[in-house]
Short mmCIF file of C-alpha atoms in Angstrom, two decimals:
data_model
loop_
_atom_site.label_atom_id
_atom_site.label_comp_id
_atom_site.label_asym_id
_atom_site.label_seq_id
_atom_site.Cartn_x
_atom_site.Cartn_y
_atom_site.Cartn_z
CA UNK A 814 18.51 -6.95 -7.85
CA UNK A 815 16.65 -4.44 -5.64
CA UNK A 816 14.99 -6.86 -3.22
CA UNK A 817 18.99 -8.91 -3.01
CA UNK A 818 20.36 -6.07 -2.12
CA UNK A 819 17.87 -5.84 1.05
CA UNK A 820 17.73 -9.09 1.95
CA UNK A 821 21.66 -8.73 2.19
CA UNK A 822 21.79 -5.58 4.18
CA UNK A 823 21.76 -6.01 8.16
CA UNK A 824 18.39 -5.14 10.25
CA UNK A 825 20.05 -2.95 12.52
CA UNK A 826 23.71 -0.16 11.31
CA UNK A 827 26.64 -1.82 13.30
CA UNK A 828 27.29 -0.47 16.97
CA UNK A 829 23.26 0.44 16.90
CA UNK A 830 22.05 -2.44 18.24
CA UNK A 831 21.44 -1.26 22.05
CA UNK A 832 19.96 1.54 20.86
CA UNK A 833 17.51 -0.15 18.78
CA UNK A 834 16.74 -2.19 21.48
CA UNK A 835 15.88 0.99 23.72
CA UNK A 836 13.92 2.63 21.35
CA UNK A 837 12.02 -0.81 20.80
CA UNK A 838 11.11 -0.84 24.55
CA UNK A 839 9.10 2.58 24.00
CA UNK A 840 6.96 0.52 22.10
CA UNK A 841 5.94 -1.34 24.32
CA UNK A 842 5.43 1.03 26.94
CA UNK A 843 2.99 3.42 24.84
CA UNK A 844 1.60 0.29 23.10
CA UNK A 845 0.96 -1.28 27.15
CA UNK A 846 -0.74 2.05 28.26
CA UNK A 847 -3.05 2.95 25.39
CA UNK A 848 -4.33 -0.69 25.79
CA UNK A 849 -5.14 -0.17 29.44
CA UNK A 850 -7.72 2.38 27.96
CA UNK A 851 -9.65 -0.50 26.96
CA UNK A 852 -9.90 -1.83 29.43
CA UNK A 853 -10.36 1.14 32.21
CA UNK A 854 -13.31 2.13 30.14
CA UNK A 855 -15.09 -0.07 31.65
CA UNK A 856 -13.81 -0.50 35.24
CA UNK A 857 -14.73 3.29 35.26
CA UNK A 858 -18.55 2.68 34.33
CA UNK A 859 -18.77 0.28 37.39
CA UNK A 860 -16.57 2.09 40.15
CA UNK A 861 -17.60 5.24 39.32
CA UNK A 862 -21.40 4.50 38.01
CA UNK A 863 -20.70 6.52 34.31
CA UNK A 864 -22.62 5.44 31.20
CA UNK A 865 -20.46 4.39 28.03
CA UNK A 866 -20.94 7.82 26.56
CA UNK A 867 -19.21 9.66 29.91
CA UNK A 868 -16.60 6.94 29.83
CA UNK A 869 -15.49 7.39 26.06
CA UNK A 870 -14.04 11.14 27.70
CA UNK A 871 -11.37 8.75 29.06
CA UNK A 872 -10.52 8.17 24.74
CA UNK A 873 -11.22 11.35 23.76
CA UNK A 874 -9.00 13.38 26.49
CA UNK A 875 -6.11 10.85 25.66
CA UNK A 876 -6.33 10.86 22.03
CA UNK A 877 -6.60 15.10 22.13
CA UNK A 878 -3.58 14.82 24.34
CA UNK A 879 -2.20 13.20 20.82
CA UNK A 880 -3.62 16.00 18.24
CA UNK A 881 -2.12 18.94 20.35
CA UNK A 882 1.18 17.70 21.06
CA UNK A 883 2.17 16.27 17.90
CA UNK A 884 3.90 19.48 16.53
CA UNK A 885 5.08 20.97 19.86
CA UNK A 886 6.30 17.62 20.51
CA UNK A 887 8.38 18.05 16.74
CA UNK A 888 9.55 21.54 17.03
CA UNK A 889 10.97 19.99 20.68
CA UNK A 890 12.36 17.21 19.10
CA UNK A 891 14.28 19.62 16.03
CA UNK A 892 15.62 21.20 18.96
CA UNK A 893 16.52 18.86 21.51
CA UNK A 894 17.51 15.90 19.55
CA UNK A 895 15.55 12.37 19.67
CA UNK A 896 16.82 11.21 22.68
CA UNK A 897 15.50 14.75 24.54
CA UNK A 898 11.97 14.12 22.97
CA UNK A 899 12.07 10.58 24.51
CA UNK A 900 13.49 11.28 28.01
CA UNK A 901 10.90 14.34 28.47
CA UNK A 902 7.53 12.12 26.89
CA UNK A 903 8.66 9.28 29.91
CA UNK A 904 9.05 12.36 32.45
CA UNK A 905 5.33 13.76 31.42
CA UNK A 906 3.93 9.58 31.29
CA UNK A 907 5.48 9.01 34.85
CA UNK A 908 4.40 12.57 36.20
CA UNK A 909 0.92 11.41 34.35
CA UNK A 910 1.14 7.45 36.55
CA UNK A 911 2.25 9.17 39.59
CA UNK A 912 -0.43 11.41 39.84
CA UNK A 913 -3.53 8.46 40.07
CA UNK A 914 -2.68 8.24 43.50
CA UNK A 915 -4.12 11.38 44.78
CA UNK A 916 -6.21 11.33 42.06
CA UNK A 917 -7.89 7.79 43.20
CA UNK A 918 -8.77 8.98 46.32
CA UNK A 919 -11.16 11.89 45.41
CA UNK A 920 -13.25 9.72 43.34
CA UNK A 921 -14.54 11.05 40.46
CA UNK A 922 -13.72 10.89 36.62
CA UNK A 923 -12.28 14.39 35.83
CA UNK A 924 -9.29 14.17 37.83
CA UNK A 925 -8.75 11.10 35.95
CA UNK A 926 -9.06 13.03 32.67
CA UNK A 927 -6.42 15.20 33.89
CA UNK A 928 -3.60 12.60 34.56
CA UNK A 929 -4.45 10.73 31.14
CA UNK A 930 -4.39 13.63 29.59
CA UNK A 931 -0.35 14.24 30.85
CA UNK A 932 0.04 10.68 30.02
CA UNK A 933 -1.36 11.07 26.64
CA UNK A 934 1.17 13.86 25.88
CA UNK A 935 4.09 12.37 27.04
CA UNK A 936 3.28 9.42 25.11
CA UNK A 937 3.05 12.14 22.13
CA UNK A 938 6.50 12.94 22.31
CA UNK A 939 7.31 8.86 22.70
CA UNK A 940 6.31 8.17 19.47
CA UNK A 941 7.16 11.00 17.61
CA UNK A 942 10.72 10.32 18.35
CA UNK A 943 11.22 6.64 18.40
CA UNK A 944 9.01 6.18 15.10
CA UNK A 945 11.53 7.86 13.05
CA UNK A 946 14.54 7.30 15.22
CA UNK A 947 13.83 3.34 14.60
CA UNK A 948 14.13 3.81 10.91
CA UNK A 949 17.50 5.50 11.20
CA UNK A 950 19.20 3.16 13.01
CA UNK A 951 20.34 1.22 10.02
CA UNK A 952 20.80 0.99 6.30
CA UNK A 953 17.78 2.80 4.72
CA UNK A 954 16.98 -0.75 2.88
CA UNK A 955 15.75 -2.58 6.03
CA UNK A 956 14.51 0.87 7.52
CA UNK A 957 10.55 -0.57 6.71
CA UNK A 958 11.54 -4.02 8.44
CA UNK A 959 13.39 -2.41 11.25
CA UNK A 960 9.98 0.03 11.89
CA UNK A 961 7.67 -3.16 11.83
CA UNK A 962 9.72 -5.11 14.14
CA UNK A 963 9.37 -2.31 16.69
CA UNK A 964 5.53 -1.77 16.40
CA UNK A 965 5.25 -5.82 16.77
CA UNK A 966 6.01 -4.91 20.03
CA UNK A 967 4.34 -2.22 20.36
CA UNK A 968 1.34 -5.11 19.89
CA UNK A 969 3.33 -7.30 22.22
CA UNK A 970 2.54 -4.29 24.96
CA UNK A 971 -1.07 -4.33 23.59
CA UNK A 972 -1.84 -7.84 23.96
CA UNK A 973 -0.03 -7.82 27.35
CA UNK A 974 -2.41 -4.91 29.24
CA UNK A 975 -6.14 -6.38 29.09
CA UNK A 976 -4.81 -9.65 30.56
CA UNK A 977 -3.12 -8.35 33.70
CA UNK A 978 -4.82 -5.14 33.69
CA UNK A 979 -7.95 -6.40 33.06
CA UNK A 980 -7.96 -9.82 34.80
CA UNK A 981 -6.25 -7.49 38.40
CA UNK A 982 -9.41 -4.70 38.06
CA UNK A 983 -12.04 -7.16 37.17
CA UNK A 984 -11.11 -9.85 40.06
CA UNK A 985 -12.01 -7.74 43.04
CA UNK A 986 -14.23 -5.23 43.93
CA UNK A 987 -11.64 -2.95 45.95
CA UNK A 988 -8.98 -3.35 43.18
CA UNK A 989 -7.02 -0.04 43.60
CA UNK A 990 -6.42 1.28 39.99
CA UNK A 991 -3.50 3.05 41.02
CA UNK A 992 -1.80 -0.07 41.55
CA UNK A 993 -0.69 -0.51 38.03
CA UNK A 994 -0.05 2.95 37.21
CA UNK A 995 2.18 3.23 40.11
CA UNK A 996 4.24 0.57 39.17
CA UNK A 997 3.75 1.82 35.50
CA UNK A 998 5.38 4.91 36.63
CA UNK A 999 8.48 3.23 38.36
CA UNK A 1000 9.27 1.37 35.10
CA UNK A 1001 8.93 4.59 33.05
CA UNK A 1002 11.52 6.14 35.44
CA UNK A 1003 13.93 3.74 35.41
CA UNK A 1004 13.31 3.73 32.01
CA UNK A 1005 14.19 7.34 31.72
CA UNK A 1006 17.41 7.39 33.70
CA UNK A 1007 18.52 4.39 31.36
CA UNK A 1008 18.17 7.24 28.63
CA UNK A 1009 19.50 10.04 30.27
CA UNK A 1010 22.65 8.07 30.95
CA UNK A 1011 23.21 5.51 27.77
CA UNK A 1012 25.33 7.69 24.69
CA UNK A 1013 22.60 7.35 21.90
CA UNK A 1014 23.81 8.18 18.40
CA UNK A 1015 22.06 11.47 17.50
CA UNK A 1016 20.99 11.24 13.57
CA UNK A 1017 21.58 14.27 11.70
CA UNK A 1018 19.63 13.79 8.39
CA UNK A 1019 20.81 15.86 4.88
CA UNK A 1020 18.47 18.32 3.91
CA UNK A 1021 16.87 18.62 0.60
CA UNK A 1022 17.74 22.06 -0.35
CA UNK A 1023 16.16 22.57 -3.64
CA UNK A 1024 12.81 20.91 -2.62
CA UNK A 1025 12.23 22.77 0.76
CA UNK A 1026 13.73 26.14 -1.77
CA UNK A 1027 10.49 25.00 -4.15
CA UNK A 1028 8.31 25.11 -1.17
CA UNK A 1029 8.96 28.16 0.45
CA UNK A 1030 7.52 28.52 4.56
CA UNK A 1031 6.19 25.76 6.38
CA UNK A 1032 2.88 27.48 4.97
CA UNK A 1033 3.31 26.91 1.55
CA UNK A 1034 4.49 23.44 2.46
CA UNK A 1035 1.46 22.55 4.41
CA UNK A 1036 -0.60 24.51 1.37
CA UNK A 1037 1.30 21.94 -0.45
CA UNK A 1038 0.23 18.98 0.66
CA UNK A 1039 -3.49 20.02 0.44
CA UNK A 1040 -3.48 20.53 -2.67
CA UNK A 1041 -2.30 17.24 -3.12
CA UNK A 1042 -5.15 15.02 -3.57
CA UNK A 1043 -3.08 11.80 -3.15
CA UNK A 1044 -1.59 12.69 0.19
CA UNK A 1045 -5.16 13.95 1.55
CA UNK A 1046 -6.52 10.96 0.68
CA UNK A 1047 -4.17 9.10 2.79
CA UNK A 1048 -4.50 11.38 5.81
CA UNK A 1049 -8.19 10.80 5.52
CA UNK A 1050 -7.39 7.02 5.87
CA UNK A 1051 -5.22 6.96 8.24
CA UNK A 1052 -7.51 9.08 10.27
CA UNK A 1053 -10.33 6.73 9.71
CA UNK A 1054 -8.31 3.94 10.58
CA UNK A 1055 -7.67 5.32 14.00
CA UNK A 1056 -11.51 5.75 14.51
CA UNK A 1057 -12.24 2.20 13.32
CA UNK A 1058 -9.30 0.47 15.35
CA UNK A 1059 -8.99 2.45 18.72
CA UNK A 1060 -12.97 2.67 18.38
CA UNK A 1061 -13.26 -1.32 18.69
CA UNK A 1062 -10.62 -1.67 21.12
CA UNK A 1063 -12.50 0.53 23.94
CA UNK A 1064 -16.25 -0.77 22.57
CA UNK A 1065 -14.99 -4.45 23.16
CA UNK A 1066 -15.32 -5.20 26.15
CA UNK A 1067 -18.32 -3.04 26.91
CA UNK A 1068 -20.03 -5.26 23.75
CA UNK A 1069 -19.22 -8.85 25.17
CA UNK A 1070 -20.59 -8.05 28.57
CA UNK A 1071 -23.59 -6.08 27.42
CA UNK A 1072 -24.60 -8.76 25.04
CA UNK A 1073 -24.31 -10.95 28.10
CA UNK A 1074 -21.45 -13.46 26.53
CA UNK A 1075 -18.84 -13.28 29.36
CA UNK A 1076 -18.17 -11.28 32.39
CA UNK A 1077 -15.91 -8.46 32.24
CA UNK A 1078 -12.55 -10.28 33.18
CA UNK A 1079 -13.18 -12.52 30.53
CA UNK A 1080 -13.44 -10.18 27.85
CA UNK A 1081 -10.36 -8.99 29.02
CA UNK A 1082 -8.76 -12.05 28.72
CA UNK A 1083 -10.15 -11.90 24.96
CA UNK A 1084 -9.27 -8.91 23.72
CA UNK A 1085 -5.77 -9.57 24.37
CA UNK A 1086 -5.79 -12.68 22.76
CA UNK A 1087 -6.99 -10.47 20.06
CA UNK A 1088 -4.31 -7.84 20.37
CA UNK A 1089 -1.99 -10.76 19.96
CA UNK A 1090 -3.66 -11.98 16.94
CA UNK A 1091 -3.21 -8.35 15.75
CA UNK A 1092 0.47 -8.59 16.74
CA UNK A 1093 0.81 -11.99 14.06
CA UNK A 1094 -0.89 -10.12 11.69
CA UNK A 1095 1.48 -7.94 11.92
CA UNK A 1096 4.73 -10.02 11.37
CA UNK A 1097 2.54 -12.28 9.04
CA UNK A 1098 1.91 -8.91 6.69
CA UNK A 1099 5.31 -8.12 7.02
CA UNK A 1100 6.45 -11.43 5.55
CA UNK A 1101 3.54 -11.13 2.82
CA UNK A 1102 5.18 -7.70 1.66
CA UNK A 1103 8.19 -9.59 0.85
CA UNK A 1104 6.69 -11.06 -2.67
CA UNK A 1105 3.12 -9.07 -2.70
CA UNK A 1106 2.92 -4.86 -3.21
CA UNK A 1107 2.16 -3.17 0.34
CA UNK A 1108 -1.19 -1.33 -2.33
CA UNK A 1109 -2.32 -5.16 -2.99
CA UNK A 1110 -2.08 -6.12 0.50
CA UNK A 1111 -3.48 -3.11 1.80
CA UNK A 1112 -6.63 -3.66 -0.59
CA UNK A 1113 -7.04 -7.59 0.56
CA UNK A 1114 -6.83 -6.69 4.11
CA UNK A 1115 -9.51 -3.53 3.87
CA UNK A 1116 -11.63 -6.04 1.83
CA UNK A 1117 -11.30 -8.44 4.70
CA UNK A 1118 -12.01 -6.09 7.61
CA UNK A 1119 -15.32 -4.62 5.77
CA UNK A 1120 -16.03 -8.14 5.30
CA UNK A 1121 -15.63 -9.10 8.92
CA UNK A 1122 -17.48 -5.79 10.47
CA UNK A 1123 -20.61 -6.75 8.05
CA UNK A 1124 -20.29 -10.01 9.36
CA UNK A 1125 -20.64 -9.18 13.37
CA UNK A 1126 -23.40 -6.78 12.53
CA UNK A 1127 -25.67 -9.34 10.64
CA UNK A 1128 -24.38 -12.26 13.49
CA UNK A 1129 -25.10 -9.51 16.14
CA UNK A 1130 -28.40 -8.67 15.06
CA UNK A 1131 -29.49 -12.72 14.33
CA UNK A 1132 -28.12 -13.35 17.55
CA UNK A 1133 -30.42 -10.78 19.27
CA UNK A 1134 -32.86 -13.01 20.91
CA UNK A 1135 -30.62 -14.42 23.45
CA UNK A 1136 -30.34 -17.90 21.94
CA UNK A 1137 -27.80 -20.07 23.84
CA UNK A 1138 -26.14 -21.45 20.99
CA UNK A 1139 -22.44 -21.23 20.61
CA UNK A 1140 -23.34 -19.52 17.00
CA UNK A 1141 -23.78 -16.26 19.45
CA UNK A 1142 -19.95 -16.04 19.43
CA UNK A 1143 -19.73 -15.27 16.15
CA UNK A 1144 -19.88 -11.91 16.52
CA UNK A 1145 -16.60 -12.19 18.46
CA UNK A 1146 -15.19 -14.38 16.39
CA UNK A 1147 -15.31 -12.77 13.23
CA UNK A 1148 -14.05 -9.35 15.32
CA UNK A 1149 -11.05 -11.91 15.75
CA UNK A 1150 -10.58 -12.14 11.89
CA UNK A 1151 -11.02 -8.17 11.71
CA UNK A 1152 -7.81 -7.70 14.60
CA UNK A 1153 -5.99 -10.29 12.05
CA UNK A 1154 -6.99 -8.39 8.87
CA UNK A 1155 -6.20 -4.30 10.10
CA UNK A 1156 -2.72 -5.45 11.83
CA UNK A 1157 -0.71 -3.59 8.89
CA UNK A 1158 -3.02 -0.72 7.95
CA UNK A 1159 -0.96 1.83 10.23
CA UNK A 1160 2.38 1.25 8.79
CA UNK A 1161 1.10 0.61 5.21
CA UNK A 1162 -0.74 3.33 4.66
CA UNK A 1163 1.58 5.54 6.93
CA UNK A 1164 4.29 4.78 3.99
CA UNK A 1165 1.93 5.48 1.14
CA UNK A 1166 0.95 8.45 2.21
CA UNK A 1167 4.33 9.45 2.16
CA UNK A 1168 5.78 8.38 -1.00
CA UNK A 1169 7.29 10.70 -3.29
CA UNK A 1170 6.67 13.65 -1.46
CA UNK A 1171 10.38 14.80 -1.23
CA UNK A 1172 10.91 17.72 0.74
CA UNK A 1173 7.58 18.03 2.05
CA UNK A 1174 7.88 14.53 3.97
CA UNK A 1175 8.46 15.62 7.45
CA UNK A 1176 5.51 18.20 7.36
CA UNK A 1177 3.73 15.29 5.76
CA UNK A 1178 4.79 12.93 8.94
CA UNK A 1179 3.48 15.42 11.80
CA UNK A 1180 0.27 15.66 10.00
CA UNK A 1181 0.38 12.14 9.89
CA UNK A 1182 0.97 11.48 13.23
CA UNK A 1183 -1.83 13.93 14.38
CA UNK A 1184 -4.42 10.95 12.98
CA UNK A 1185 -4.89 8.86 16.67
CA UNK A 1186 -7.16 11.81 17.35
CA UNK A 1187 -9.64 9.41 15.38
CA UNK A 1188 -9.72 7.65 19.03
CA UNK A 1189 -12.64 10.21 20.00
CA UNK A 1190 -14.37 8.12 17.48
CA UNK A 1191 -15.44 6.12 20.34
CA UNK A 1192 -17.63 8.73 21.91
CA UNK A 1193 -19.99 8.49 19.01
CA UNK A 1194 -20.13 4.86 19.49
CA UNK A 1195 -20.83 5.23 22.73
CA UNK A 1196 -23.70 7.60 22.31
CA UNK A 1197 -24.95 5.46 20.27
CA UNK A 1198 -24.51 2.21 22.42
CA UNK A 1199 -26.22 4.13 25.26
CA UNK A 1200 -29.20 5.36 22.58
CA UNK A 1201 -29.68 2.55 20.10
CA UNK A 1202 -28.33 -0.69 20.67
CA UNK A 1203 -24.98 -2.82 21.43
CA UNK A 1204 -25.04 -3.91 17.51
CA UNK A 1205 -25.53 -0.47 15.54
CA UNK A 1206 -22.12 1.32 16.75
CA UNK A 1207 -20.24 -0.80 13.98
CA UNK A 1208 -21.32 1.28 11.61
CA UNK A 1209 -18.96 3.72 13.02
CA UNK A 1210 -15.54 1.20 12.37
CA UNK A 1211 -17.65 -0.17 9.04
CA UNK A 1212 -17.21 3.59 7.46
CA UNK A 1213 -13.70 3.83 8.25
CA UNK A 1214 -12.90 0.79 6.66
CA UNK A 1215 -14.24 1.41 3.61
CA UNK A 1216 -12.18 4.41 3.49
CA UNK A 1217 -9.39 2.60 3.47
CA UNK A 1218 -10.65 0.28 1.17
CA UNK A 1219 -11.13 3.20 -1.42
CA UNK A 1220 -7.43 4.65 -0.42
CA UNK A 1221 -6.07 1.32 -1.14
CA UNK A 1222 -7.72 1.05 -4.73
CA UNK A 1223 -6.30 4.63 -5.61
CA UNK A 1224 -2.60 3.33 -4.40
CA UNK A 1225 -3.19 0.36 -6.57
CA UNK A 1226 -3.65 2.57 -9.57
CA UNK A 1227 -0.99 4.75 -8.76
CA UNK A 1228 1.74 1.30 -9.68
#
C-alpha cells in the first residue's frame, strides 16, 4: 500500500516546478566545478612544475573550504532563508572565478589556493541549501526520488568538466586557465540575479518540540549523536566514502599518464566517460531501490567496489613491466566498474545515517555534510604516488570501501 501510494504522488508539489528546476541547476554548477579539480591537478604539475603531493593542496584547500563552512553556512541559512544561502554561495563561487585572472598572471600555486578556497565555500553554502530545499519541494513520498534526480545532474556537471576542461587545458601549451573560470563566473552571475529576482517558496518546516525538549542545547544534541553508535558509524562511512571517491577522481588522470597508457587529454576524455557511467549508476540504483532495500543495495555495491579496487591493484601490479598488451587497460577498466558500483553510496548512506533520529536530524545533517573533507584524502595518495609507486595509493580508496562495506552489513541487521 506504502510503495502505491508513492508511485501515485507527483515528483515535484504543484506550482514548484521552476523552482525545482533552479535548484537542480546548482547541481550542476558545484557538480561542474569540483570536477575541474580533477582535472587542474594535473595541468598544475606541468604549468607550474609541482609534484603530485604539492598539487593534492589544490583538494585539500577546497575540501577544508567544505569542513569550515558547513555550519556557518547553516546558521546563515536558519537566518536568511534557502534562497539567501544560495544567492550568497554563487556571489562567493563567482568572486572565487573572477579572481583567477589576476591570480593567473603571478604564477604560482598559492594564489590559486586562495581563489579555490572562496570557491570551495561558496559552493558550501550551494549545497547546504539546495540539498534539503530539493526534498521540500514536493510531497515527502517522492522527496528521496526528487533528491536523486537532482544529484544525477549534479553527475551530468561531473561528466561534463574533464571533457571540455580537460580536452581545452591539455590541447595547447598556452591554454589560459582563466578562460573557463571566467566564463564559469559569468554563468554563476547570471545565475544569481535569476535568484535574486524569481519568488521562491520559502519552506518553513514544523518543529519537533518534545524531541529537541529531550535534547536540551545543541551540545547535548551533538553529545547525542556520539553516543549513538549507529549514527557514528555512518559518519565514519560517509567520510570514508569521500576519501575513496574524490581521492580517485584527482589520482586518475595522474595514474593513466604515469603508467604511460594515454596522454593527459585523453584521460580526460576518460574520466568523464566515467563520471557519466557514475551518473547511470546513479539513476540505475535509483530504479533498483524501487523493489530491493537501499541496506541490500548498499552492501552489493560496497562488495563490488572492494572487488573492483583489488582488481586494478593486482592488474596494476601484473601489468608493471610495460607489456603492450591491451590486458594493461584493465586497470582502467575495472576503475570503470568501481565509478558504476559507488554511484549511490552518497545518498544511501546519507539517508541511513539519518533514520530515526527525530529531533536530532538537522544536527545530524551538518555533521553529515562536513564529510567531503575526506577529499584531503588525496594528499596521502599523492605522497605516496610521489614515494612508492603509481599502483600502491589504492590502498587508500580500498580502506574506505571496506568501511562502507562494514556500515552496510550493520544497516542490514538493523531491518
Amino acid at each position: 500500500m506504502e510503495q502505491l501510494k508513492r508511485k501515485t504522488q507527483p515528483l515535484v508539489g504543484k506550482g514548484y516546478m521552476l523552482p525545482f528546476i533552479l535548484v537542480t541547476s546548482l547541481f550542476f554548477l558545484w557538480g561542474f566545478a569540483r570536477a575541474i579539480l580533477d582535472v587542474l591537478n594535473k595541468h598544475f604539475q606541468t604549468s607550474l612544475n609541482i609534484s603530485i603531493t604539492e598539487s593534492a593542496l589544490i583538494q585539500v584547500t577546497t575540501y577544508l573550504g567544505y569542513f569550515l563552512m558547513a555550519i556557518p553556512a547553516g546558521a546563515f541559512i536558519n537566518k536568511y532563508g534557502y534562497r539567501g544561502g544560495v544567492v550568497f554561495g554563487l556571489i562567493l563561487y563567482a568572486i572565487g572565478a573572477f579572481l583567477f585572472i589576476p591570480v593567473s598572471s603571478i604564477g604560482t600555486l598559492n594564489p590559486y589556493l586562495v581563489a579555490l578556497f572562496i570557491i570551495a565555500c561558496g559552493l558550501a553554502f550551494l549545497e547546504t541549501s539546495a540539498n534539503p530545499y530539493s526534498t521540500e519541494l514536493g510531497p515527502q513520498e517522492t522527496a528521496t526520488s526528487r533528491l536523486n534526480l537532482s544529484q544525477s545532474f549534479n553527475g551530468l556537471g561531473s561528466g561534463l568538466a574533464p571533457m571540455l576542461i580537460g580536452g581545452f587545458l591539455f590541447t595547447s601549451e598556452d591554454a589560459d586557465v582563466s578562460l573557463p573560470y571566467t566564463i564559469m563566473g559569468v554563468l554563476v552571475v547570471v545565475v544569481a540575479i535569476i535568484f535574486s529576482f524569481v519568488k521562491l517558496p520559502e519552506i518553513h518546516h514544523e518543529e519537533e518540540p518534545e524531541a529537541l525538549k529531550s535534547k536540551g542545547s545543541t551540545m547535548e544534541n551533538l553529545k547525542a549523536l556520539v553516543s549513538n553508535s549507529y549514527f557514528m558509524t555512518g559518519l565514519l562511512a560517509l567520510l570514508a566514502y569521500e576519501v575513496s571517491e574524490i581521492s580517485i577522481n584527482s589520482y586518475f588522470v595522474n595514474f593513466t599518464t604515469g603508467m604511460g597508457w594515454m596522454d593527459a587529454a585523453t584521460s580526460s576524455y576518460i574520466l568523464s566517460f566515467s563520471l557519466i557511467i557514475f551518473m547511470g549508476g546513479r539513476f540505475l540504483g535509483s530504479w533498483i531501490m524501487k523493489y530491493v532495500p537501499a541496506e541490500r543495495m548498499l552492501l552489493y555495491c560496497s562488495i563490488g567496489s572492494v572487488v573492483s579496487i583489488i582488481l586494478v591493484i593486482l592488474t596494476g601490479i601484473s601489468e608493471a613491466d610495460e607489456t603492450v598488451s591491451w590486458t594493461k587497460y584493465l586497470p582502467v577498466i575495472f576503475l570503470m566498474c568501481n565509478y558504476l558500483c559507488e554511484a549511490i553510496m552518497f545518498p544511501t548512506i546519507f539517508s541511513l545515517a539519518l533514520r530515526n533520529l527525530g529531533g536530532l536530524t538537522k544536527t545530524a545533517s551538518s555533521l553529515l555534510m562536513m564529510t567531503p573533507v575526506g577529499g584531503c584524502g588525496f594528499l596521502l595518495m599523492g605522497y605516496l604516488a610521489d614515494s612508492t609507486t603509481l599502483i600502491i595509493p589504492f590502498v587508500i580508496p580500498l580502506i574506505g570501501y571496506l568501511i562502507v562495506l562494514f556500515f552496510a552489513k550493520r544497516a542490514l541487521r538493523k531491518i
